[in-house]
Amino acid sequence: MRREIQITSDGSTTIHLPDWDENYHSKHGAIQEAKHVFIKNGLYLYENYPIVDILEIGFGTGLNTFITYLESKKRQQAINYVGVEAYPISAEEVSAMNYAKELHAMDDFSVFQMMHSCAWEENKKLSDFFNLTKRKQFFETIDDQSAFDLIYFDAFGYRVQPELWSVAVFSNMFAALKQNGILVTYAARGVVKRNMIEAGFTVEKLEGPPGKREMFRARKS
C-alpha cells in the first residue's frame, strides 16, 4: 500500500495512506494528539506508580513510544513498554519523522532511532527507566493475561479496519490488562463503545484532542 509523509498542523510528521485516505495520526497535530490521548488521559493516571507496564496497539512511527520514553526520563519512572506492529515502517520513513526536533529532544534522537533499529521480539533497555519490546504481531492474536496496567489502543480507524475494533479484539485487550487497568484510544464511535462494553469494559467519554470532539477511556473493573 502506498504511503506518503505529511506534516500535520502542529508541525509534526505523520504517514498518509492515500488508498484509504487514512493517516497514522491526526492531521490536526500528531504530537498534540499523542500527548492528549495517551499521556494526559492515560499515563498521567499512573504518576504515583514506581513501575508501569504498557502495551501499545500500533507501534507505527514510534511517536507514542518516544513521548512515553521522554516522560519516563523526566519523572524517572520505570516503564516496561511493549509495542505491537504487524507492518513496520521503513528505515527511510523513520528518518523522515521529525519528532525529536519538534519535541525539543534532539539529545535523545539516537534513542528514537534505536527504537526502530532494535530487534523485534527482544527486550531492549533504552535507559535506566525504559525497557522496550517490539512484537511483530497481528492484534487479533494477542493473548497476554493480566500483564499490563495501561493499553494505548492506536489502531487504524474503524472506517478502514473495523475488524480491529471488534468484541473479539477488545476481549483480548480486557484479558491483557491487570485488574483496574485502563485502555485509552482516540476513537469515540458508538459501535466501538458498545463493543468495549460487551468485552467487559466500563467506558467513559472524554474531551478529544485538537480537531476531535471526544475520545474513550475504558477500565477493567
Short mmCIF file of C-alpha atoms in Angstrom, two decimals:
data_model
loop_
_atom_site.label_atom_id
_atom_site.label_comp_id
_atom_site.label_asym_id
_atom_site.label_seq_id
_atom_site.Cartn_x
_atom_site.Cartn_y
_atom_site.Cartn_z
CA MET A 1 0.00 0.00 0.00
CA ARG A 2 1.28 3.47 -0.89
CA ARG A 3 2.50 5.66 1.98
CA GLU A 4 3.33 9.36 1.93
CA ILE A 5 4.98 11.60 4.52
CA GLN A 6 2.82 14.56 5.58
CA ILE A 7 3.20 17.45 8.02
CA THR A 8 0.34 17.85 10.49
CA SER A 9 -0.98 21.14 11.84
CA ASP A 10 1.37 21.25 14.84
CA GLY A 11 4.42 20.80 12.59
CA SER A 12 4.99 17.13 13.37
CA THR A 13 5.10 14.42 10.74
CA THR A 14 2.78 11.54 10.02
CA ILE A 15 2.30 8.94 7.29
CA HIS A 16 -0.67 9.18 4.93
CA LEU A 17 -2.21 6.17 3.17
CA PRO A 18 -3.80 7.63 0.03
CA ASP A 19 -5.54 4.39 -0.97
CA TRP A 20 -7.50 4.50 2.29
CA ASP A 21 -7.41 8.28 2.82
CA GLU A 22 -6.15 7.44 6.30
CA ASN A 23 -3.32 8.87 8.44
CA TYR A 24 -1.20 7.29 11.15
CA HIS A 25 -2.01 10.35 13.31
CA SER A 26 -4.44 13.25 13.40
CA LYS A 27 -3.91 15.82 10.66
CA HIS A 28 -4.63 18.42 13.34
CA GLY A 29 -1.37 17.55 15.09
CA ALA A 30 0.37 14.21 15.60
CA ILE A 31 2.23 15.24 18.75
CA GLN A 32 -0.77 17.08 20.21
CA GLU A 33 -2.97 14.03 19.70
CA ALA A 34 -0.45 11.62 21.25
CA LYS A 35 0.08 13.80 24.32
CA HIS A 36 -3.64 14.36 24.89
CA VAL A 37 -4.94 10.83 24.31
CA PHE A 38 -2.17 8.61 25.60
CA ILE A 39 -0.19 10.73 28.05
CA LYS A 40 -2.66 13.16 29.64
CA ASN A 41 -5.58 10.71 29.73
CA GLY A 42 -3.53 7.54 30.16
CA LEU A 43 -0.01 7.63 31.57
CA TYR A 44 -0.63 10.54 33.94
CA LEU A 45 -3.10 8.39 35.88
CA TYR A 46 -0.09 6.30 36.94
CA GLU A 47 2.18 9.11 38.13
CA ASN A 48 2.49 7.55 41.60
CA TYR A 49 3.35 4.08 40.30
CA PRO A 50 7.06 3.19 40.55
CA ILE A 51 6.71 0.87 37.53
CA VAL A 52 4.14 0.96 34.71
CA ASP A 53 3.59 -1.86 32.21
CA ILE A 54 2.27 -0.52 28.89
CA LEU A 55 1.01 -2.27 25.74
CA GLU A 56 0.76 -0.21 22.57
CA ILE A 57 -1.53 -1.45 19.81
CA GLY A 58 0.05 0.09 16.74
CA PHE A 59 3.76 0.90 17.25
CA GLY A 60 3.75 2.61 13.84
CA THR A 61 6.08 5.61 13.65
CA GLY A 62 7.19 5.25 17.26
CA LEU A 63 5.72 8.60 18.30
CA ASN A 64 3.76 7.33 21.32
CA THR A 65 6.73 5.24 22.41
CA PHE A 66 9.15 8.16 22.14
CA ILE A 67 6.92 10.57 24.06
CA THR A 68 6.41 7.95 26.77
CA TYR A 69 10.18 7.44 26.95
CA LEU A 70 10.66 11.20 27.42
CA GLU A 71 8.06 11.17 30.21
CA SER A 72 9.83 8.29 31.97
CA LYS A 73 13.11 10.19 31.73
CA LYS A 74 11.60 13.41 33.08
CA ARG A 75 9.87 11.72 36.00
CA GLN A 76 12.41 8.92 36.50
CA GLN A 77 9.56 6.44 36.37
CA ALA A 78 10.28 2.87 35.31
CA ILE A 79 8.27 1.79 32.26
CA ASN A 80 8.14 -1.61 30.58
CA TYR A 81 6.76 -0.96 27.11
CA VAL A 82 5.52 -3.49 24.57
CA GLY A 83 4.78 -2.16 21.09
CA VAL A 84 2.85 -4.40 18.69
CA GLU A 85 3.01 -3.78 14.95
CA ALA A 86 2.18 -6.08 12.04
CA TYR A 87 3.61 -3.84 9.30
CA PRO A 88 6.69 -1.89 10.42
CA ILE A 89 7.59 1.31 8.60
CA SER A 90 10.78 1.52 6.53
CA ALA A 91 14.12 3.00 7.55
CA GLU A 92 13.54 5.81 5.05
CA GLU A 93 10.21 6.63 6.71
CA VAL A 94 11.83 6.56 10.15
CA SER A 95 14.43 9.09 9.00
CA ALA A 96 11.65 11.41 7.77
CA MET A 97 9.95 11.60 11.20
CA ASN A 98 10.79 14.90 12.91
CA TYR A 99 9.62 14.11 16.45
CA ALA A 100 12.93 14.67 18.25
CA LYS A 101 13.18 18.14 16.73
CA GLU A 102 9.56 19.10 17.37
CA LEU A 103 9.69 17.78 20.94
CA HIS A 104 12.96 19.66 21.59
CA ALA A 105 14.58 16.35 22.35
CA MET A 106 17.47 16.16 19.88
CA ASP A 107 19.70 14.84 22.67
CA ASP A 108 17.53 11.72 22.53
CA PHE A 109 17.37 11.40 18.74
CA SER A 110 19.65 8.35 18.89
CA VAL A 111 17.14 6.70 21.26
CA PHE A 112 14.34 7.29 18.75
CA GLN A 113 16.48 5.67 16.06
CA MET A 114 17.27 2.75 18.37
CA MET A 115 13.56 2.17 18.98
CA HIS A 116 13.20 1.37 15.30
CA SER A 117 16.51 -0.40 14.67
CA CYS A 118 16.50 -2.73 17.69
CA ALA A 119 15.49 -6.33 17.13
CA TRP A 120 11.91 -7.49 17.19
CA GLU A 121 10.78 -9.96 19.87
CA GLU A 122 13.66 -8.97 22.19
CA ASN A 123 13.74 -6.72 25.24
CA LYS A 124 15.86 -3.61 24.74
CA LYS A 125 16.94 -1.46 27.70
CA LEU A 126 16.87 2.10 26.33
CA SER A 127 17.62 3.80 29.65
CA ASP A 128 17.74 3.05 33.36
CA PHE A 129 13.97 3.60 33.37
CA PHE A 130 12.68 2.41 29.99
CA ASN A 131 12.56 -1.10 28.55
CA LEU A 132 11.11 -1.71 25.08
CA THR A 133 9.95 -4.95 23.49
CA LYS A 134 8.63 -4.76 19.93
CA ARG A 135 6.43 -7.60 18.75
CA LYS A 136 5.68 -8.13 15.08
CA GLN A 137 2.20 -9.50 15.50
CA PHE A 138 -1.40 -9.15 14.35
CA PHE A 139 -3.53 -7.51 17.00
CA GLU A 140 -6.10 -10.30 16.84
CA THR A 141 -3.50 -12.83 18.08
CA ILE A 142 -2.55 -11.03 21.30
CA ASP A 143 -3.06 -13.45 24.19
CA ASP A 144 -1.36 -11.82 27.19
CA GLN A 145 -3.05 -12.40 30.54
CA SER A 146 -3.23 -9.69 33.27
CA ALA A 147 0.11 -8.28 32.13
CA PHE A 148 -0.43 -4.55 31.62
CA ASP A 149 -1.51 -1.51 33.60
CA LEU A 150 -2.25 0.57 30.52
CA ILE A 151 -3.04 -0.01 26.84
CA TYR A 152 -2.56 2.62 24.15
CA PHE A 153 -5.06 1.49 21.51
CA ASP A 154 -3.87 3.29 18.37
CA ALA A 155 -5.05 1.07 15.51
CA PHE A 156 -6.17 2.49 12.18
CA GLY A 157 -9.70 3.87 12.30
CA TYR A 158 -12.91 1.88 12.35
CA ARG A 159 -13.85 3.25 8.91
CA VAL A 160 -10.97 1.41 7.22
CA GLN A 161 -10.34 -1.54 9.57
CA PRO A 162 -13.49 -2.29 11.58
CA GLU A 163 -12.21 -5.78 12.40
CA LEU A 164 -9.58 -4.25 14.71
CA TRP A 165 -12.34 -2.68 16.83
CA SER A 166 -14.36 -5.87 17.35
CA VAL A 167 -15.62 -7.50 20.53
CA ALA A 168 -13.06 -10.26 19.99
CA VAL A 169 -10.12 -7.84 19.89
CA PHE A 170 -11.38 -5.87 22.90
CA SER A 171 -11.86 -9.13 24.77
CA ASN A 172 -8.17 -9.83 24.18
CA MET A 173 -7.36 -6.34 25.46
CA PHE A 174 -9.51 -6.89 28.55
CA ALA A 175 -7.68 -10.14 29.29
CA ALA A 176 -4.29 -8.49 28.79
CA LEU A 177 -4.96 -5.78 31.40
CA LYS A 178 -4.40 -6.14 35.12
CA GLN A 179 -7.41 -5.55 37.37
CA ASN A 180 -8.38 -1.84 37.21
CA GLY A 181 -6.16 -1.45 34.16
CA ILE A 182 -7.02 1.19 31.58
CA LEU A 183 -7.27 1.34 27.79
CA VAL A 184 -7.19 4.74 26.06
CA THR A 185 -7.95 5.47 22.43
CA TYR A 186 -8.66 8.42 20.17
CA ALA A 187 -11.86 6.71 18.96
CA ALA A 188 -15.37 7.80 20.00
CA ARG A 189 -17.78 5.84 17.76
CA GLY A 190 -20.90 4.34 19.29
CA VAL A 191 -20.14 0.90 17.86
CA VAL A 192 -16.68 0.99 19.44
CA LYS A 193 -18.18 1.81 22.84
CA ARG A 194 -20.72 -0.99 22.52
CA ASN A 195 -18.00 -3.50 21.60
CA MET A 196 -15.85 -2.39 24.54
CA ILE A 197 -18.76 -2.79 26.95
CA GLU A 198 -19.61 -6.23 25.57
CA ALA A 199 -15.98 -7.22 26.14
CA GLY A 200 -16.35 -6.27 29.81
CA PHE A 201 -15.05 -2.70 29.97
CA THR A 202 -16.53 0.27 31.79
CA VAL A 203 -16.28 3.12 29.26
CA GLU A 204 -16.14 6.87 29.78
CA LYS A 205 -16.22 9.59 27.14
CA LEU A 206 -13.63 12.35 27.46
CA GLU A 207 -12.79 15.56 25.64
CA GLY A 208 -10.87 14.72 22.48
CA PRO A 209 -7.57 16.07 21.18
CA PRO A 210 -7.43 19.17 18.94
CA GLY A 211 -9.73 18.71 15.95
CA LYS A 212 -11.70 15.89 17.57
CA ARG A 213 -14.59 16.40 19.97
CA GLU A 214 -14.40 13.19 22.00
CA MET A 215 -12.34 10.09 22.87
CA PHE A 216 -12.80 6.97 25.01
CA ARG A 217 -11.14 5.66 28.13
CA ALA A 218 -12.08 2.15 29.21
CA ARG A 219 -11.39 0.42 32.52
CA LYS A 220 -11.18 -3.23 33.53
CA SER A 221 -13.06 -3.11 36.82
#
